[in-house]
PDB file of C-alpha atoms in Angstrom:
ATOM      1  CA  MET K   1      54.443 102.669  99.266  1.00  0.00           C
ATOM      2  CA  PRO K   2      57.237 105.243  98.709  1.00  0.00           C
ATOM      3  CA  PRO K   3      58.481 105.973  95.178  1.00  0.00           C
ATOM      4  CA  SER K   4      61.143 103.663  93.801  1.00  0.00           C
ATOM      5  CA  HIS K   5      62.478 106.081  91.172  1.00  0.00           C
ATOM      6  CA  VAL K   6      62.898 109.859  91.254  1.00  0.00           C
ATOM      7  CA  LEU K   7      63.368 112.029  88.171  1.00  0.00           C
ATOM      8  CA  ILE K   8      65.193 115.332  88.722  1.00  0.00           C
ATOM      9  CA  VAL K   9      64.997 118.017  86.034  1.00  0.00           C
ATOM     10  CA  SER K  10      68.082 120.186  86.385  1.00  0.00           C
ATOM     11  CA  ALA K  11      70.305 122.443  84.266  1.00  0.00           C
ATOM     12  CA  LEU K  12      73.680 122.228  82.581  1.00  0.00           C
ATOM     13  CA  GLY K  13      76.540 123.610  84.657  1.00  0.00           C
ATOM     14  CA  THR K  14      75.703 122.352  88.155  1.00  0.00           C
ATOM     15  CA  GLU K  15      79.106 120.657  88.307  1.00  0.00           C
ATOM     16  CA  ARG K  16      80.910 123.586  86.641  1.00  0.00           C
ATOM     17  CA  THR K  17      79.695 126.662  88.517  1.00  0.00           C
ATOM     18  CA  ASN K  18      83.230 128.092  88.563  1.00  0.00           C
ATOM     19  CA  LYS K  19      83.539 128.100  84.742  1.00  0.00           C
ATOM     20  CA  MET K  20      82.086 130.491  82.169  1.00  0.00           C
ATOM     21  CA  PRO K  21      79.239 130.868  81.252  1.00  0.00           C
ATOM     22  CA  TYR K  22      77.889 128.946  84.239  1.00  0.00           C
ATOM     23  CA  SER K  23      79.557 131.218  86.776  1.00  0.00           C
ATOM     24  CA  MET K  24      77.515 134.112  85.328  1.00  0.00           C
ATOM     25  CA  GLN K  25      74.267 132.117  85.638  1.00  0.00           C
ATOM     26  CA  ASN K  26      75.098 131.440  89.253  1.00  0.00           C
ATOM     27  CA  LEU K  27      75.925 135.037  90.282  1.00  0.00           C
ATOM     28  CA  PHE K  28      72.543 136.148  91.571  1.00  0.00           C
ATOM     29  CA  GLY K  29      70.854 133.698  93.911  1.00  0.00           C
ATOM     30  CA  GLY K  30      73.102 130.706  93.278  1.00  0.00           C
ATOM     31  CA  LYS K  31      70.574 128.832  91.116  1.00  0.00           C
ATOM     32  CA  LEU K  32      73.101 126.286  89.852  1.00  0.00           C
ATOM     33  CA  ASP K  33      74.509 125.725  93.351  1.00  0.00           C
ATOM     34  CA  LYS K  34      70.994 124.991  94.630  1.00  0.00           C
ATOM     35  CA  LEU K  35      70.260 122.573  91.794  1.00  0.00           C
ATOM     36  CA  GLY K  36      73.606 120.848  92.441  1.00  0.00           C
ATOM     37  CA  GLU K  37      72.726 120.455  96.121  1.00  0.00           C
ATOM     38  CA  ILE K  38      69.448 118.787  95.172  1.00  0.00           C
ATOM     39  CA  GLU K  39      71.249 116.397  92.791  1.00  0.00           C
ATOM     40  CA  ARG K  40      73.846 115.454  95.423  1.00  0.00           C
ATOM     41  CA  GLY K  41      71.177 115.155  98.141  1.00  0.00           C
ATOM     42  CA  ILE K  42      69.068 112.666  96.169  1.00  0.00           C
ATOM     43  CA  GLY K  43      72.234 110.701  95.352  1.00  0.00           C
ATOM     44  CA  ALA K  44      73.167 110.556  99.044  1.00  0.00           C
ATOM     45  CA  ILE K  45      69.668 109.426 100.017  1.00  0.00           C
ATOM     46  CA  SER K  46      69.783 106.711  97.367  1.00  0.00           C
ATOM     47  CA  ARG K  47      73.178 105.425  98.523  1.00  0.00           C
ATOM     48  CA  SER K  48      72.183 105.480 102.203  1.00  0.00           C
ATOM     49  CA  ARG K  49      69.240 103.074 101.803  1.00  0.00           C
ATOM     50  CA  ILE K  50      69.625  99.928 103.908  1.00  0.00           C
ATOM     51  CA  ALA K  51      69.246  96.819 101.772  1.00  0.00           C
ATOM     52  CA  GLY K  52      66.494  94.541 103.026  1.00  0.00           C
ATOM     53  CA  LYS K  53      65.066  97.165 105.393  1.00  0.00           C
ATOM     54  CA  GLN K  54      64.285 100.041 103.058  1.00  0.00           C
ATOM     55  CA  SER K  55      63.037  99.948  99.507  1.00  0.00           C
ATOM     56  CA  PRO K  56      65.727 100.969  97.000  1.00  0.00           C
ATOM     57  CA  LEU K  57      65.553 104.428  95.473  1.00  0.00           C
ATOM     58  CA  ASP K  58      66.827 104.871  91.946  1.00  0.00           C
ATOM     59  CA  TYR K  59      67.154 108.314  90.442  1.00  0.00           C
ATOM     60  CA  THR K  60      67.758 109.981  87.104  1.00  0.00           C
ATOM     61  CA  VAL K  61      69.018 113.527  86.602  1.00  0.00           C
ATOM     62  CA  VAL K  62      68.057 115.159  83.291  1.00  0.00           C
ATOM     63  CA  LYS K  63      69.935 118.357  82.429  1.00  0.00           C
ATOM     64  CA  PHE K  64      68.602 120.543  79.659  1.00  0.00           C
ATOM     65  CA  GLY K  65      70.517 123.114  77.661  1.00  0.00           C
ATOM     66  CA  ASP K  66      68.876 125.849  75.630  1.00  0.00           C
ATOM     67  CA  VAL K  67      66.129 124.421  73.438  1.00  0.00           C
ATOM     68  CA  ALA K  68      66.505 125.859  69.953  1.00  0.00           C
ATOM     69  CA  SER K  69      64.669 125.670  66.679  1.00  0.00           C
ATOM     70  CA  ASP K  70      66.222 126.198  63.292  1.00  0.00           C
ATOM     71  CA  ASP K  71      63.779 128.369  61.361  1.00  0.00           C
ATOM     72  CA  ASN K  72      66.159 128.512  58.383  1.00  0.00           C
ATOM     73  CA  LYS K  73      66.013 124.764  57.836  1.00  0.00           C
ATOM     74  CA  GLY K  74      64.253 123.357  54.783  1.00  0.00           C
ATOM     75  CA  GLY K  75      61.590 121.501  56.792  1.00  0.00           C
ATOM     76  CA  GLY K  76      63.448 118.211  57.189  1.00  0.00           C
ATOM     77  CA  ASP K  77      62.958 115.698  59.978  1.00  0.00           C
ATOM     78  CA  GLU K  78      66.592 115.756  61.155  1.00  0.00           C
ATOM     79  CA  ASP K  79      65.902 116.747  64.759  1.00  0.00           C
ATOM     80  CA  THR K  80      68.929 116.004  66.913  1.00  0.00           C
ATOM     81  CA  ILE K  81      69.529 115.476  70.575  1.00  0.00           C
ATOM     82  CA  ALA K  82      72.698 114.645  72.475  1.00  0.00           C
ATOM     83  CA  ILE K  83      72.809 112.414  75.536  1.00  0.00           C
ATOM     84  CA  GLN K  84      75.947 112.128  77.664  1.00  0.00           C
ATOM     85  CA  PRO K  85      76.558 111.010  81.244  1.00  0.00           C
ATOM     86  CA  GLY K  86      77.477 113.699  83.748  1.00  0.00           C
ATOM     87  CA  ASP K  87      77.622 117.446  83.150  1.00  0.00           C
ATOM     88  CA  VAL K  88      79.722 117.596  79.983  1.00  0.00           C
ATOM     89  CA  LEU K  89      77.497 119.041  77.268  1.00  0.00           C
ATOM     90  CA  ASP K  90      77.296 122.678  76.253  1.00  0.00           C
ATOM     91  CA  GLY K  91      75.164 124.674  73.879  1.00  0.00           C
ATOM     92  CA  GLU K  92      71.723 124.246  72.459  1.00  0.00           C
ATOM     93  CA  ILE K  93      69.415 121.280  72.060  1.00  0.00           C
ATOM     94  CA  GLY K  94      67.557 121.034  68.801  1.00  0.00           C
ATOM     95  CA  PRO K  95      68.067 120.952  65.060  1.00  0.00           C
TER      96      PRO K  95
END
């Protein structure tokens, strides 16, 4: 039985490769362009499934920013994370 859900781990900036700082990340080798192609390809495969003849394929794209730790913090449990649809976040993930 084929998978019914695919999880794609990607990076911030795949929809903004023409904007700083993502254009710099994409200069050598086109990493963000390649990740964007994978995201769009899985989306196209999912939408092209024929209802009743092929099993549906759901997908989730998770885009991580820089993971950061705050060593200057007083040891609290206030870890934070931001979740937004699309490719709109910038910056670091963490406290």
